[in-house]
Structures are given as C-alpha cells and as structure tokens.
Coordinates of C-alpha atoms (C1' of nucleotides) in Angstrom, one line a residue:
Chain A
X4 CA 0.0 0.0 0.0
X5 CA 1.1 3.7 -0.2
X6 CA 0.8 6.0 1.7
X7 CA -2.5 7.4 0.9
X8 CA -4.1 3.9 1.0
X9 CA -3.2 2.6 4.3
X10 CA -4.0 6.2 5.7
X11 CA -7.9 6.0 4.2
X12 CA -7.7 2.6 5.7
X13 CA -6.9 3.2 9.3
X14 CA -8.6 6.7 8.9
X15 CA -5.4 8.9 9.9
X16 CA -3.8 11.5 7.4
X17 CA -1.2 10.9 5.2
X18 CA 0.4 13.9 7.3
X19 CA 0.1 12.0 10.3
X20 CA 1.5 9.0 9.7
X21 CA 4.7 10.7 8.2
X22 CA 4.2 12.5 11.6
X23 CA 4.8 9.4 13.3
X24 CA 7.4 8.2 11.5
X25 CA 9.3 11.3 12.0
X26 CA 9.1 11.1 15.8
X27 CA 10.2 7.5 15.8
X28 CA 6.6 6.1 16.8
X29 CA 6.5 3.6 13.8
X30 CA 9.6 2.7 12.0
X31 CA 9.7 3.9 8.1
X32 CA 8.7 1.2 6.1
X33 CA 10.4 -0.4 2.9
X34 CA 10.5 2.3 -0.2
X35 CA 9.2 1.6 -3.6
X36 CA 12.3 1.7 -6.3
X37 CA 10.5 5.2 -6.9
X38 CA 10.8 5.9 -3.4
X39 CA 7.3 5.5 -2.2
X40 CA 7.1 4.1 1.5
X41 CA 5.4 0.5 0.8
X42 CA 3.2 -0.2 3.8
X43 CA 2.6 -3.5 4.6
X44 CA -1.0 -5.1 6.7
X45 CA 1.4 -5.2 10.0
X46 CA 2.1 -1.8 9.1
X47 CA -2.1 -1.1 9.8
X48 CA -2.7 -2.8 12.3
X49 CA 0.0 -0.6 14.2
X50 CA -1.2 2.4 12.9
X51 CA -5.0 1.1 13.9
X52 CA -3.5 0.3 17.3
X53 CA -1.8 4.2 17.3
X54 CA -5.3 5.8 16.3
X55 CA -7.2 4.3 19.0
X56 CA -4.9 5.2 21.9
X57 CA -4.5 8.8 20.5
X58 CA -7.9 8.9 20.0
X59 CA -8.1 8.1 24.2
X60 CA -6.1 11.1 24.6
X61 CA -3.1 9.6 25.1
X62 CA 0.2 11.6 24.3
X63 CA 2.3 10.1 21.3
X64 CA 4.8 9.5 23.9
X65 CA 2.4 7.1 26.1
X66 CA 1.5 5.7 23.1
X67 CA 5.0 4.6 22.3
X68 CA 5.2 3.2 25.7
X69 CA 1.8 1.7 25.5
X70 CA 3.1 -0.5 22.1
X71 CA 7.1 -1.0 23.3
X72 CA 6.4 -4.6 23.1
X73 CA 6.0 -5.4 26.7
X74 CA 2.4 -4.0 26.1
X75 CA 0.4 -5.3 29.3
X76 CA 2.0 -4.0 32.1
X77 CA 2.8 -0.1 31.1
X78 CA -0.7 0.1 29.1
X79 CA -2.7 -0.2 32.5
X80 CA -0.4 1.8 34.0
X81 CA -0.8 4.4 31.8
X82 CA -4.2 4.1 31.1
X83 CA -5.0 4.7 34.6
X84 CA -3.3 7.6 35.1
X85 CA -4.7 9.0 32.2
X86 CA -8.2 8.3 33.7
X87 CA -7.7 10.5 36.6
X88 CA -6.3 12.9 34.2
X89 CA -9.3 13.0 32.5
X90 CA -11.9 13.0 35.4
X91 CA -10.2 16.4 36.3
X92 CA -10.2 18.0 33.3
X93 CA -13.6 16.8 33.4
X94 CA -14.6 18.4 36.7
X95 CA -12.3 21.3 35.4
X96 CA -14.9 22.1 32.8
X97 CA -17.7 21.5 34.9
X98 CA -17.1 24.3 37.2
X99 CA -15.8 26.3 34.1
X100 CA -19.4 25.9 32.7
X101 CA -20.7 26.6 36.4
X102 CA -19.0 29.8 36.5
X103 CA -20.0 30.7 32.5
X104 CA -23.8 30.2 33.3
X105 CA -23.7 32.1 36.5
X106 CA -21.9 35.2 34.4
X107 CA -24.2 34.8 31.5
X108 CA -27.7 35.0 33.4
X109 CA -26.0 38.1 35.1
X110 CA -25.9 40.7 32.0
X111 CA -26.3 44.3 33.8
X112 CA -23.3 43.9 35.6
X113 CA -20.3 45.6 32.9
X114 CA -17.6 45.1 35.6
X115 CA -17.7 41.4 35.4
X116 CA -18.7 38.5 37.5
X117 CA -17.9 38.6 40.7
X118 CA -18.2 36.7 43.6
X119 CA -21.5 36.8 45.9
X120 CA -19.8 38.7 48.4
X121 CA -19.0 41.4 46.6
X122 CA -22.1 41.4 44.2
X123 CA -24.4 41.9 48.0
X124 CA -21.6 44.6 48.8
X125 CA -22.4 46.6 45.7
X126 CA -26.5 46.2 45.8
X127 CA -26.1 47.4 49.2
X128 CA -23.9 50.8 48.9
X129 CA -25.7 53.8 48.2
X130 CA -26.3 55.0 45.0
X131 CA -23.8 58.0 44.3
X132 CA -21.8 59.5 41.3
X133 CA -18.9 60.2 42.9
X134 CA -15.6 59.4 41.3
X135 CA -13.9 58.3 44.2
X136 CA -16.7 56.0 44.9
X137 CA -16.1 54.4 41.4
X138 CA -12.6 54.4 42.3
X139 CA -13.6 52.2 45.1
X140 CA -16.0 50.1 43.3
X141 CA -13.1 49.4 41.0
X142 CA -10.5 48.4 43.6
X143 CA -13.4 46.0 45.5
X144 CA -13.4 43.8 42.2
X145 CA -9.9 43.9 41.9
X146 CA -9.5 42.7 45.4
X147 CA -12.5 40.3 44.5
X148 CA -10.6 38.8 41.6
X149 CA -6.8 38.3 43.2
X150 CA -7.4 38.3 47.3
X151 CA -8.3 34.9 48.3
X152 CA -9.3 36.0 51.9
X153 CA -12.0 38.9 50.5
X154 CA -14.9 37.3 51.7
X155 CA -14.6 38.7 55.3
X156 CA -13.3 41.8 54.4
X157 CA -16.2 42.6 52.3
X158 CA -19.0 41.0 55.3
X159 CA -16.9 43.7 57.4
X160 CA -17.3 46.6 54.6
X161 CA -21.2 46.1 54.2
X162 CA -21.5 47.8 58.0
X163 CA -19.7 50.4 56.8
X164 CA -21.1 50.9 53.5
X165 CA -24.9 50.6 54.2
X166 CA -24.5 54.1 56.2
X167 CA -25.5 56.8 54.2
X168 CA -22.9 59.1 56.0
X169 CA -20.1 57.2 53.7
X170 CA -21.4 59.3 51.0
X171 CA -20.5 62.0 52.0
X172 CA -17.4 61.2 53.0
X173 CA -16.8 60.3 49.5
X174 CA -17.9 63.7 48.1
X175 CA -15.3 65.3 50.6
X176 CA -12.8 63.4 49.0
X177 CA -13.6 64.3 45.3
X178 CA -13.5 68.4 46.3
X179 CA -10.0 68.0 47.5
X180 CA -9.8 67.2 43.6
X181 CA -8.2 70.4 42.6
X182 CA -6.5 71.5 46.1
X183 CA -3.2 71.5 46.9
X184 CA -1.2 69.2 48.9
X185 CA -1.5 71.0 52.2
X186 CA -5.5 72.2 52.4
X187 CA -6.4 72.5 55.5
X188 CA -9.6 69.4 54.9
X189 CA -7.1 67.0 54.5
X190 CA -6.5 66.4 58.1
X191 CA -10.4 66.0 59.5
X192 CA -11.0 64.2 56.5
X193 CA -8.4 61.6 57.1
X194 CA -9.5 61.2 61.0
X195 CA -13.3 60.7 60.1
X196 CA -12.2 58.2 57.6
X197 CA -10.4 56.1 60.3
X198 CA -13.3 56.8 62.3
X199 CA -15.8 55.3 60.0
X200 CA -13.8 51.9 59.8
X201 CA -14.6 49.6 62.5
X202 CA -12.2 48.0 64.1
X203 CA -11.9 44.6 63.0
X204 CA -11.3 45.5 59.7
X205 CA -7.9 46.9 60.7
X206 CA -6.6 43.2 61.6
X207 CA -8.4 41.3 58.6
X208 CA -6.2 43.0 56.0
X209 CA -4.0 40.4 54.4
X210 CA -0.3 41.6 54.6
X211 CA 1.1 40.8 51.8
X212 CA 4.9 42.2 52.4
X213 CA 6.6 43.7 48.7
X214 CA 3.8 43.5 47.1
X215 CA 1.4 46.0 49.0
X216 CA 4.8 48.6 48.5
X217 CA 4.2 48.8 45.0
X218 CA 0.4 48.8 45.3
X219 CA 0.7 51.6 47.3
X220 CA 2.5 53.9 45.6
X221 CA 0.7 53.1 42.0
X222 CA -2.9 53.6 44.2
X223 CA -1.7 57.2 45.4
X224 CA -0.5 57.8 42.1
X225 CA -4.4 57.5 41.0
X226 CA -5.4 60.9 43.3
X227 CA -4.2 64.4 42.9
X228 CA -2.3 65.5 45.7
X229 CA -4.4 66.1 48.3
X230 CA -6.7 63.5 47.4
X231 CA -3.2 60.8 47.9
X232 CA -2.6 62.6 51.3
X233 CA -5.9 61.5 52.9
X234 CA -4.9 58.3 50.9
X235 CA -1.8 57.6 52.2
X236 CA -2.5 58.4 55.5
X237 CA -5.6 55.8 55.9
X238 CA -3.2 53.2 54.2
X239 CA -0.5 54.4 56.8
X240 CA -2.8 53.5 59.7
X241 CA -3.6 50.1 58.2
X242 CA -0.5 49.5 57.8
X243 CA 0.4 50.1 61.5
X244 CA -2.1 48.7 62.7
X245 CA -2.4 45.3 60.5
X246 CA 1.3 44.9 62.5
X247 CA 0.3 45.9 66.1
Chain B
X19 CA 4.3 48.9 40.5
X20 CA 7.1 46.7 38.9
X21 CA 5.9 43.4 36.5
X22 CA 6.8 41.5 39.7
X23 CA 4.8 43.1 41.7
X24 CA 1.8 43.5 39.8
X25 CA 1.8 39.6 38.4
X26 CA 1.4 38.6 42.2
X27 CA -1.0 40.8 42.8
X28 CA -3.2 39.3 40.1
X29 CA -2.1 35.5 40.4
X30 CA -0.1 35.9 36.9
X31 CA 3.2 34.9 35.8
X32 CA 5.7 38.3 34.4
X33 CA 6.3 36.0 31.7
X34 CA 2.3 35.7 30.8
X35 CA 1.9 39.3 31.0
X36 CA 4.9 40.5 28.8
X37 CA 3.2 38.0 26.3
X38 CA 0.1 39.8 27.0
X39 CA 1.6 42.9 26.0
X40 CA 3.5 41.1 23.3
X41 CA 0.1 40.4 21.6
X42 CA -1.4 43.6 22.1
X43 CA -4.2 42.5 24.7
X44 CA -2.7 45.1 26.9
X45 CA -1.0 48.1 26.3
X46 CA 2.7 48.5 27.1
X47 CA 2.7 51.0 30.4
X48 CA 4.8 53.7 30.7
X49 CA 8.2 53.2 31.9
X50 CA 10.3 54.7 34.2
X51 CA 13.7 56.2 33.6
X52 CA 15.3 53.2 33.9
X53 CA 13.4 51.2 31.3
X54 CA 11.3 49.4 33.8
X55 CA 7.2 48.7 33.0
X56 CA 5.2 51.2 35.7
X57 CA 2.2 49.6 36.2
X58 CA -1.1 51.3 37.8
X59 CA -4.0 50.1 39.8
X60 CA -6.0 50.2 36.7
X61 CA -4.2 47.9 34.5
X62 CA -4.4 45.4 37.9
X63 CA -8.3 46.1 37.2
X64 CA -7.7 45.1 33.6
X65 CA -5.1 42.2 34.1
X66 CA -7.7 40.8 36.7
X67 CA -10.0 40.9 34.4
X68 CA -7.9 38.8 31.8
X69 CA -7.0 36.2 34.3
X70 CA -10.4 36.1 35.1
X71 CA -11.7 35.1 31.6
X72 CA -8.6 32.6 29.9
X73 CA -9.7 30.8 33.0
X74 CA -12.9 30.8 31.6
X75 CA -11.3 28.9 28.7
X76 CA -11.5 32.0 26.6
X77 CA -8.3 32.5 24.0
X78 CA -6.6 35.6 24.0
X79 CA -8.2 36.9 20.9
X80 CA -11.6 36.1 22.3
X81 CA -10.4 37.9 25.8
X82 CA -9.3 41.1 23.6
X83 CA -12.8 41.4 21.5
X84 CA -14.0 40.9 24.8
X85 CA -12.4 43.5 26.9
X86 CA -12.9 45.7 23.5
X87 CA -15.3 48.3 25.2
X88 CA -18.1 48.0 23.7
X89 CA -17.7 44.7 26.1
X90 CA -21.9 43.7 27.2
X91 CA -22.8 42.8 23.4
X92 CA -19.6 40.9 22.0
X93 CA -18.8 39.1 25.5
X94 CA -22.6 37.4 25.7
X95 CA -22.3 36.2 22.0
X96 CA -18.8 34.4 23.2
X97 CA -19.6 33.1 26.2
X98 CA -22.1 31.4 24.4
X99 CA -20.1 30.0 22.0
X100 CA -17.4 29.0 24.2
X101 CA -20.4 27.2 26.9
X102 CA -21.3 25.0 23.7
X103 CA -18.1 24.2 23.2
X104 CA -17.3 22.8 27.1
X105 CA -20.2 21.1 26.2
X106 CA -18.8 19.5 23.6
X107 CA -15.6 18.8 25.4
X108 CA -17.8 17.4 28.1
X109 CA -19.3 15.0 26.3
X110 CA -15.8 14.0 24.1
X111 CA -14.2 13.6 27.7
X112 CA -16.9 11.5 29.2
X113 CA -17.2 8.9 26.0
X114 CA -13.3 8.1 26.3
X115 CA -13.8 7.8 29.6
X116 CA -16.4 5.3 28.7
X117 CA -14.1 3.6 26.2
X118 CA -11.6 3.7 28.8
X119 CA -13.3 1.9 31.8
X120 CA -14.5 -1.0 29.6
X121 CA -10.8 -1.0 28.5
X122 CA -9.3 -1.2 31.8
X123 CA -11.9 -3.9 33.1
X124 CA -11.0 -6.7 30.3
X125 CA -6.9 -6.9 30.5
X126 CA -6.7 -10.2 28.6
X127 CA -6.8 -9.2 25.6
X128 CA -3.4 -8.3 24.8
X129 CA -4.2 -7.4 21.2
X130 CA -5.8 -4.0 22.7
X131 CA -9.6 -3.1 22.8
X132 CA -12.1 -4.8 20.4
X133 CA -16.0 -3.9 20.0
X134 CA -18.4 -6.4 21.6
X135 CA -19.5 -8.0 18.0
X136 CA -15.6 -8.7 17.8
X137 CA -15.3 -10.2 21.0
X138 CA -18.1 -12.7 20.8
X139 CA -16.5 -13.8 17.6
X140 CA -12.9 -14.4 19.2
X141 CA -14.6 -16.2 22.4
X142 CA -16.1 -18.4 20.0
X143 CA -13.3 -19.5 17.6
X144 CA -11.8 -22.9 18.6
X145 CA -8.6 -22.6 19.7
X146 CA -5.3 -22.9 17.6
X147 CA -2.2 -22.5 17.3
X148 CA -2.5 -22.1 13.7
X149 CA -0.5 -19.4 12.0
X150 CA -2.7 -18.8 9.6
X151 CA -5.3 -18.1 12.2
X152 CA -3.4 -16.0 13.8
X153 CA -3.1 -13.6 11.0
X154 CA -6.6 -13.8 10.0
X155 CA -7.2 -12.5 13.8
X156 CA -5.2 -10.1 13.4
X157 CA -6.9 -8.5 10.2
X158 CA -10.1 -8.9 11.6
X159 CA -8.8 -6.8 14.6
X160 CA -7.9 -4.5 11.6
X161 CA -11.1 -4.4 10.3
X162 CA -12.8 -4.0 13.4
X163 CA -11.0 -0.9 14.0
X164 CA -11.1 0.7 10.7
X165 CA -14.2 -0.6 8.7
X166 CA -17.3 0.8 10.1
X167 CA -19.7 -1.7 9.1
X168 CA -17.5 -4.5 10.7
X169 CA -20.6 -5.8 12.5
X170 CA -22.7 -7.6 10.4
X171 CA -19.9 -9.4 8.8
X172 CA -19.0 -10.7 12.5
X173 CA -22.1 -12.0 13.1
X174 CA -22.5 -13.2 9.8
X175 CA -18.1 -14.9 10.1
X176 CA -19.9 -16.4 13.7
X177 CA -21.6 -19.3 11.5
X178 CA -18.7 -20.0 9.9
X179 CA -16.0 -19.5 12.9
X180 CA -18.6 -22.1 15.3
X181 CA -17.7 -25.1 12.8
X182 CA -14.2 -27.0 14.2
X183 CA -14.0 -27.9 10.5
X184 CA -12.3 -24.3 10.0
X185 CA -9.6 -25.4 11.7
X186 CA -8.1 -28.1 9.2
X187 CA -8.8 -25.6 6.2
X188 CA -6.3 -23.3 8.0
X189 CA -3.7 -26.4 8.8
X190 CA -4.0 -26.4 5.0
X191 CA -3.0 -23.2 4.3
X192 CA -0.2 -23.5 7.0
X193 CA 0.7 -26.6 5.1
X194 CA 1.6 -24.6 2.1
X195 CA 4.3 -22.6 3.5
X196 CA 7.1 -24.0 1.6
X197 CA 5.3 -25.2 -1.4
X198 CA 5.8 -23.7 -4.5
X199 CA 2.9 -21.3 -6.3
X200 CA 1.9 -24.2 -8.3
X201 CA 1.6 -27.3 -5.4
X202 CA -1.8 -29.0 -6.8
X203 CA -3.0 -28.3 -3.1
X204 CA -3.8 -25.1 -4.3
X205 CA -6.9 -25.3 -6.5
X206 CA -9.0 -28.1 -3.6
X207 CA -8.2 -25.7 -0.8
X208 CA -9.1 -23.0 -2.5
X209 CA -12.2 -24.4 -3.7
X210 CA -13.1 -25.8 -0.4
X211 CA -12.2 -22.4 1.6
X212 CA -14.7 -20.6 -1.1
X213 CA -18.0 -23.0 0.0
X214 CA -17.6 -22.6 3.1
X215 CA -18.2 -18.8 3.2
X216 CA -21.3 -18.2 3.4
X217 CA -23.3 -17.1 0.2
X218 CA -24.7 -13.7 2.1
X219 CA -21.1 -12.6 3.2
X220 CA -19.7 -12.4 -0.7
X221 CA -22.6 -9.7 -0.3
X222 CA -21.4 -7.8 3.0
X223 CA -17.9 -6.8 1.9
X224 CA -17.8 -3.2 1.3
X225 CA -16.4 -2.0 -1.7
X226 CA -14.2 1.0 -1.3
X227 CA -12.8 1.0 -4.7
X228 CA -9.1 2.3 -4.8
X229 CA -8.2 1.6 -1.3
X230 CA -9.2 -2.3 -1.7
X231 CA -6.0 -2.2 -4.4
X232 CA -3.2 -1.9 -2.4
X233 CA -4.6 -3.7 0.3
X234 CA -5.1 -6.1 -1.8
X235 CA -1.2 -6.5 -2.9
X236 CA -0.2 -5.9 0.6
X237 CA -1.9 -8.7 2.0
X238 CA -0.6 -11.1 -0.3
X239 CA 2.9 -9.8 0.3
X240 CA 2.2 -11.5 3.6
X241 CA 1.9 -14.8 2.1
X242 CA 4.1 -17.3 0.9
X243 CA 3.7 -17.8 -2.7
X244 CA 1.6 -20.8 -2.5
X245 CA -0.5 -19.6 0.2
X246 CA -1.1 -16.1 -1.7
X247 CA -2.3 -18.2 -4.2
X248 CA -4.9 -19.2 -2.3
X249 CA -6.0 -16.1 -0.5
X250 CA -5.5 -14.2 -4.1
X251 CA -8.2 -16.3 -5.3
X252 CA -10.3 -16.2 -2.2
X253 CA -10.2 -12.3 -2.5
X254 CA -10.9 -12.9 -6.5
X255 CA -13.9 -14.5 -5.5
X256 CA -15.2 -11.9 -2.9
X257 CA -14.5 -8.9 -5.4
X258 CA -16.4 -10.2 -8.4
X259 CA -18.7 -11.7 -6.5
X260 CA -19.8 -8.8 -4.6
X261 CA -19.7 -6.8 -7.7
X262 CA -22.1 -9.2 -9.3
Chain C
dT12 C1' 0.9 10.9 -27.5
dA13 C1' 0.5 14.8 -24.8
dG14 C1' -1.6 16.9 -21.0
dA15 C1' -4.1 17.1 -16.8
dA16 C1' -5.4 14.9 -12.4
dA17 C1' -4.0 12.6 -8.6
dC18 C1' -0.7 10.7 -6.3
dC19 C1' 4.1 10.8 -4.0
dC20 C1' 8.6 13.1 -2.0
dT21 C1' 11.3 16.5 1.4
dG22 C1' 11.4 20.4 4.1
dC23 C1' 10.1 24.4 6.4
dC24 C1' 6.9 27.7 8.7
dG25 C1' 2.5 28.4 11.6
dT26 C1' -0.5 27.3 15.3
dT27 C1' -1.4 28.4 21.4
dG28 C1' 0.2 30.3 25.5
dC29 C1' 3.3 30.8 27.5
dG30 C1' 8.2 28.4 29.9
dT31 C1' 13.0 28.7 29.7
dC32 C1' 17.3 30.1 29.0
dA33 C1' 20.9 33.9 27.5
dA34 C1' 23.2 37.9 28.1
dG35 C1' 22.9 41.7 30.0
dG36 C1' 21.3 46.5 33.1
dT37 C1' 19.5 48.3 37.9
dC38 C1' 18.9 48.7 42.6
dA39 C1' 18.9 47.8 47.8
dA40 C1' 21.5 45.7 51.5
dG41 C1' 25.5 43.7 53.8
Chain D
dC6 C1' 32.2 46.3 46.4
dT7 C1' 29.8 42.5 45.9
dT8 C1' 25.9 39.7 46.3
dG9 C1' 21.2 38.7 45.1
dA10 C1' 16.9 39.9 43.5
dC11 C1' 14.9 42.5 40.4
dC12 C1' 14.3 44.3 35.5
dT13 C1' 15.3 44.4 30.1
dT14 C1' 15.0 42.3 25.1
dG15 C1' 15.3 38.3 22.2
dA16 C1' 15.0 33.8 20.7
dC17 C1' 14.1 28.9 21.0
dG18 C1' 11.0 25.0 22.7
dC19 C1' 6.6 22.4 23.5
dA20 C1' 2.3 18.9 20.9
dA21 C1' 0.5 17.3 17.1
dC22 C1' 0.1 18.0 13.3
dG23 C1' -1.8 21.5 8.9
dG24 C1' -0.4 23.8 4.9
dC25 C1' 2.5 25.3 1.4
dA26 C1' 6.4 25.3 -1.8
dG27 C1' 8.9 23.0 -5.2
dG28 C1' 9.6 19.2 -7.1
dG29 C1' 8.9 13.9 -9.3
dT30 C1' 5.6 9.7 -10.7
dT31 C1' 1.8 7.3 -12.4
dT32 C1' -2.4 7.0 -14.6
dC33 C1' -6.3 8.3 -16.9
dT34 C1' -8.1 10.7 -20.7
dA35 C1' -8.8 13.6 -25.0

DNA sequence: TAGAAACCCTGCCGTTGCGTCAAGGTCAAG
DNA sequence: CTTGACCTTGACGCAACGGCAGGGTTTCTA
C-alpha cells in the first residue's frame, strides 16, 4: 500500500503517519524503487492500534510506551493515570461551565462577575456618582478577583457601607480634587475616615509584604495630591495597625 | 508597580503578561527612567480581568474582543459559543472515559480493545495454534477498527468461525508454506475455503474501490507464494462476486 | 501521445500560551 | 564592592500535526 491507501484505511492523514514516522513512533517502512514508502498489513494494524490510543487522549509519547512490546503492564499503568487525568479535566470544565452560566444569566453587571460577596456589597452601597466611589467600586473587584481572603473583608465593609454618611465622606474626597497638597480638609478628612472603619477591619487586611509597597504607591499615584494625602495616610494606619 | 509586583497581585506569571503585551491585549505601560514597565491600579483592574476570563477557557483573541469596550454585546455572543463548546468537550471527555473503563476492566486481551460483536467472535473460535489463524485474527482486529460496518460481517463470520472444520482448512494453508505457487493443493483448498463462506457474506464486503488495491497487494505480500495463491483467489472470488 | 489529475517526496513555517534560557542593566542591602 | 533579587530584550521550545512550496511519478483521458 502507499501511503495514501493505508491512511484512508486506518482513517489517519497521510500527514500523520509521516508524523509518526518522523518522531520515531513507527519505523519507516520499505521504499518503492520510486521511493514510495510500501506499507505493509502489520504496518495497519500498528497504525490502527496508534489511532485508538490517541484517540483516548493519550500523548504520542504514552503511546510509544503503550506498544514498546511489553504491552500489558505499562498500558494499565498508563491508562490509569490517564483516567484520573481526564476525570479532572472533566470536573475542570464542569465548574468552568458553572461559573460561565452564572456570568451569562448576570448581563447588567459591565464590571464582570464577581463573587457573591462582593455582588451583595455593591447592591447594598448607596447610589452616588462620585468618582472616588467608582474608584472604590473598581479596587473592590480587583481585590475580589486576586485576594483569596476577601470574603470577610467585604462582610466587614457592608457595615460600613450601608450608612449613608459614607457618601459624603466620598464627596469630601472628590472636592480636594483640585486642592493643593496641604488644604487644611485633609487632616479632618483623614481622621473621620479612620473613624468610619470599624475596628476589626484593621486586623483582617491580608499583609502581603513587597507587594502592598508597589500597590501603594501606583494607588496614590491615582489621586491628585491632596486626594493621595488622605490616601496615604488611611493606608499608613492600616498599615500600623495590620502589625500591632 | 514593577511586572513583579503587579503579576502577584493578580495571580499571573511576568512572563504571561509581557506575552500579554506582546500580543497587544494590553498596552505596554509607561516606563520609568530606567526602562522598567510602571504599572497602575488600573491595569491590575484590567489584568484581573484577563485572568479572570482565559480561566474561563477564553483564547486571547476572544479575551481582547471581549475586553474591546463596547464589552456587554460581544462578551454574551462568546460566552455562548465557548459554553457550547465545554459542552462539547464534556461530552468527548466523558465517552473516552467510557471507552476507557471497559478498556481497563478486560486486560486479557493483549491485542488491545475490540467492540463487543468482535469479541463474541474471538470467544467463540476454537482454539489454535495455527499461523494462519493468527493472522486472520489479526486482520479482523484491523477491520474491526477501521471498517465501520464491521458488525454484520462478524455476526455473519460467527456461522462460519462455530464449525471445528475451520480449523483443518487453516492447517491447510499452514501446510503450504514451503510449497511452491503451483503445489496441486492449491486449486482443492481453495475451492473448499470458497463454499464454506457463506453465500450472504460475498454480499457484506464493502467496496471501497481504490483503497481495496493496495490492500489487496499488501496482503498477499504476507503470504508465501503458495498460500497467496490461495487467498489471491479467495479475495478474486469476494470482489467479483460482490460486484455481481 | 501529450496533458491534466491525482498521487508521492522532502522540508520548512505556523499554530497556542506561555516556559525557559541567554546575556545583559538596575537597585537595595550587607 | 559584591551579592542577590529584580528588570530588560530576544530567541528557541513544546504537541500534534496543517499547509504550502517546489519538485517527481503514475495513470487516466482527450
């Protein structure tokens, strides 16, 4: 047979089997005196044998294992470990799906899915344009998506957040907008801030050492100057305070 | 931040989000003087956002026509898609499984997995140590695992395979190893080969036209000249017959 | 008998999503 | 002043082939 013949017959590409041959998974046959590879039955039955294994998922390299002769024992082997292989990638793309169908039924939300926590957070906060607010919002689902220990943090926040006064505390934030680094508001602002968080929240911050330096710095480089004073100093106190 | 810092905050590698950048899904930051990436809270945000949905199983481009702002509309359309095809993947997964379990539960058979029709034909073949047999095992294995509509002709090789007589037509063949291509055991044992195949499976072969060629040559290649003597009339008989 | 269709050959680049060097520059601490 | 831990660009490697280029062979057909 050539080439073409024995790959309709065993239903693999011509491609393929040169494939194979090139990576040492079946030896190159005999050549024609034109130089065709002549295929033989034996030849088939391999290449039978190679298509149903692959077609198992197994790696061309477990398949050379599989058919090294001594069949029996490495097969089983092999075939069971590819088993619990596949039983995770199964459960893999269960919860995949689990996750897709939660964020598909969920369309209003444009930040993203997020997790429960978070999602009761945000339905709870007052309603309010303010920018630093968004700022907020936006940090939340950041920590949402990389923190692993959010969940707490965020049961703490929604004490904070379903009073109204937060609001306004926010809008004091966006006038220091424009103000220079050393307004007098920065000061009260920064000690009714402190005031406003309750106490356990202080400890629950995760302290993650190098990293939260660099955060830092790139989240005060977000506010204008004043805005990164009254920043700064709240991220100061958790700072001190995450370590006492 | 640094590209070390950020890719901890947001559970990436510096490596994966230098590709990112690489591929356009995220814009190259500013740098600072010394050449390094600065990163800000915002492209966290975004790079959160990207872990977030290759997780998913989304490919890169799907995560940039995602993340493409007009976000809501695209995003539904490919989640979609990409829900349809875990289903798909699902399904793939859980049939090899299937294959796999009813591979791993018969290890006797060292010749590797055979359908059930197959099977019952093997169990019911009188045992030998016939050559001859052997090979003709061995290409019904073949067939089993290439043609599709193998089954029929099993059931209809059963009537034939039950009869112990089968067993001194293929100690005839054997017989004709050494014999030269015109022993005058030849014509009889082809003769008595051809009526005892029944009349309905000169019917069942399929006919695949080019590919029955080679084979054809391949299979006697097998043979000793003698014996391809046989089997080339045999196969003769089956081709104009089924023809007819 | 020539030309076209349908084969075959080798060899090399492209795919996906990064990992992994290589060969350097930068920066803080001991 | 030297580690050591960062950062930079650039290029190759991976799995399992697909596809193409640039040729030769065989066979069918007009």
């Amino acid at each position: 047979m050539r080439i073409g013949e024995i790959a309709a017959l065993v239903g693999l590409t011509t491609r393929a089997i040169r494939h194979y041959h090139h990576v040492g998974l079946l030896p190159e046959p005999e050549r024609r005196p034109n130089g065709y590879r002549a295929y033989s039955v034996r030849d088939a039955v391999l290449l039978a044998r190679v298509r149903r294994l692959t077609e198992l998922g197994l790696s061309l390299d477990e398949v050379r294992d599989a058919l090294a002769d001594d069949a029996g024992r490495e097969l089983a082997e092999v075939l069971e470990e590819l088993d619990a292989d596949l039983a995770r990638q199964e459960a893999d793309i269960r919860e995949r799906r689990c996750r897709l169908s939660a964020l598909l039924a969920e369309p209003p939300g444009a930040t993203g899915p997020v997790s429960p926590a978070l999602a009761a957070l945000l339905a709870q906060a007052p309603r309010t344009d303010s920018p630093s607010a968004a700022k907020d919002r936006e940090y939340l689902t950041l920590m949402d998506a990389t923190s692993s220990g959010s969940q707490e943090i965020f049961a703490l926040l929604g004490t904070l957040v379903a009073d109204p006064a937060v609001v306004e505390l926010y809008e004091r934030l966006d006038a220091l907008a424009e103000a220079p680094a050393d307004d007098p508001r920065i000061a009260p602002l920064a000690a009714d801030l402190m005031a406003a968080v309750p106490e356990e929240l202080f400890a629950a911050i995760p302290e993650d050492g190098a990293v939260v330096t660099g955060f830092k710095e790139a989240l005060l480089a977000e506010y204008t100057p004043a805005q990164a004073e009254v920043v700064g100093r709240l991220m100061d106190a958790f700072m001190e305070r995450g370590r006492g």
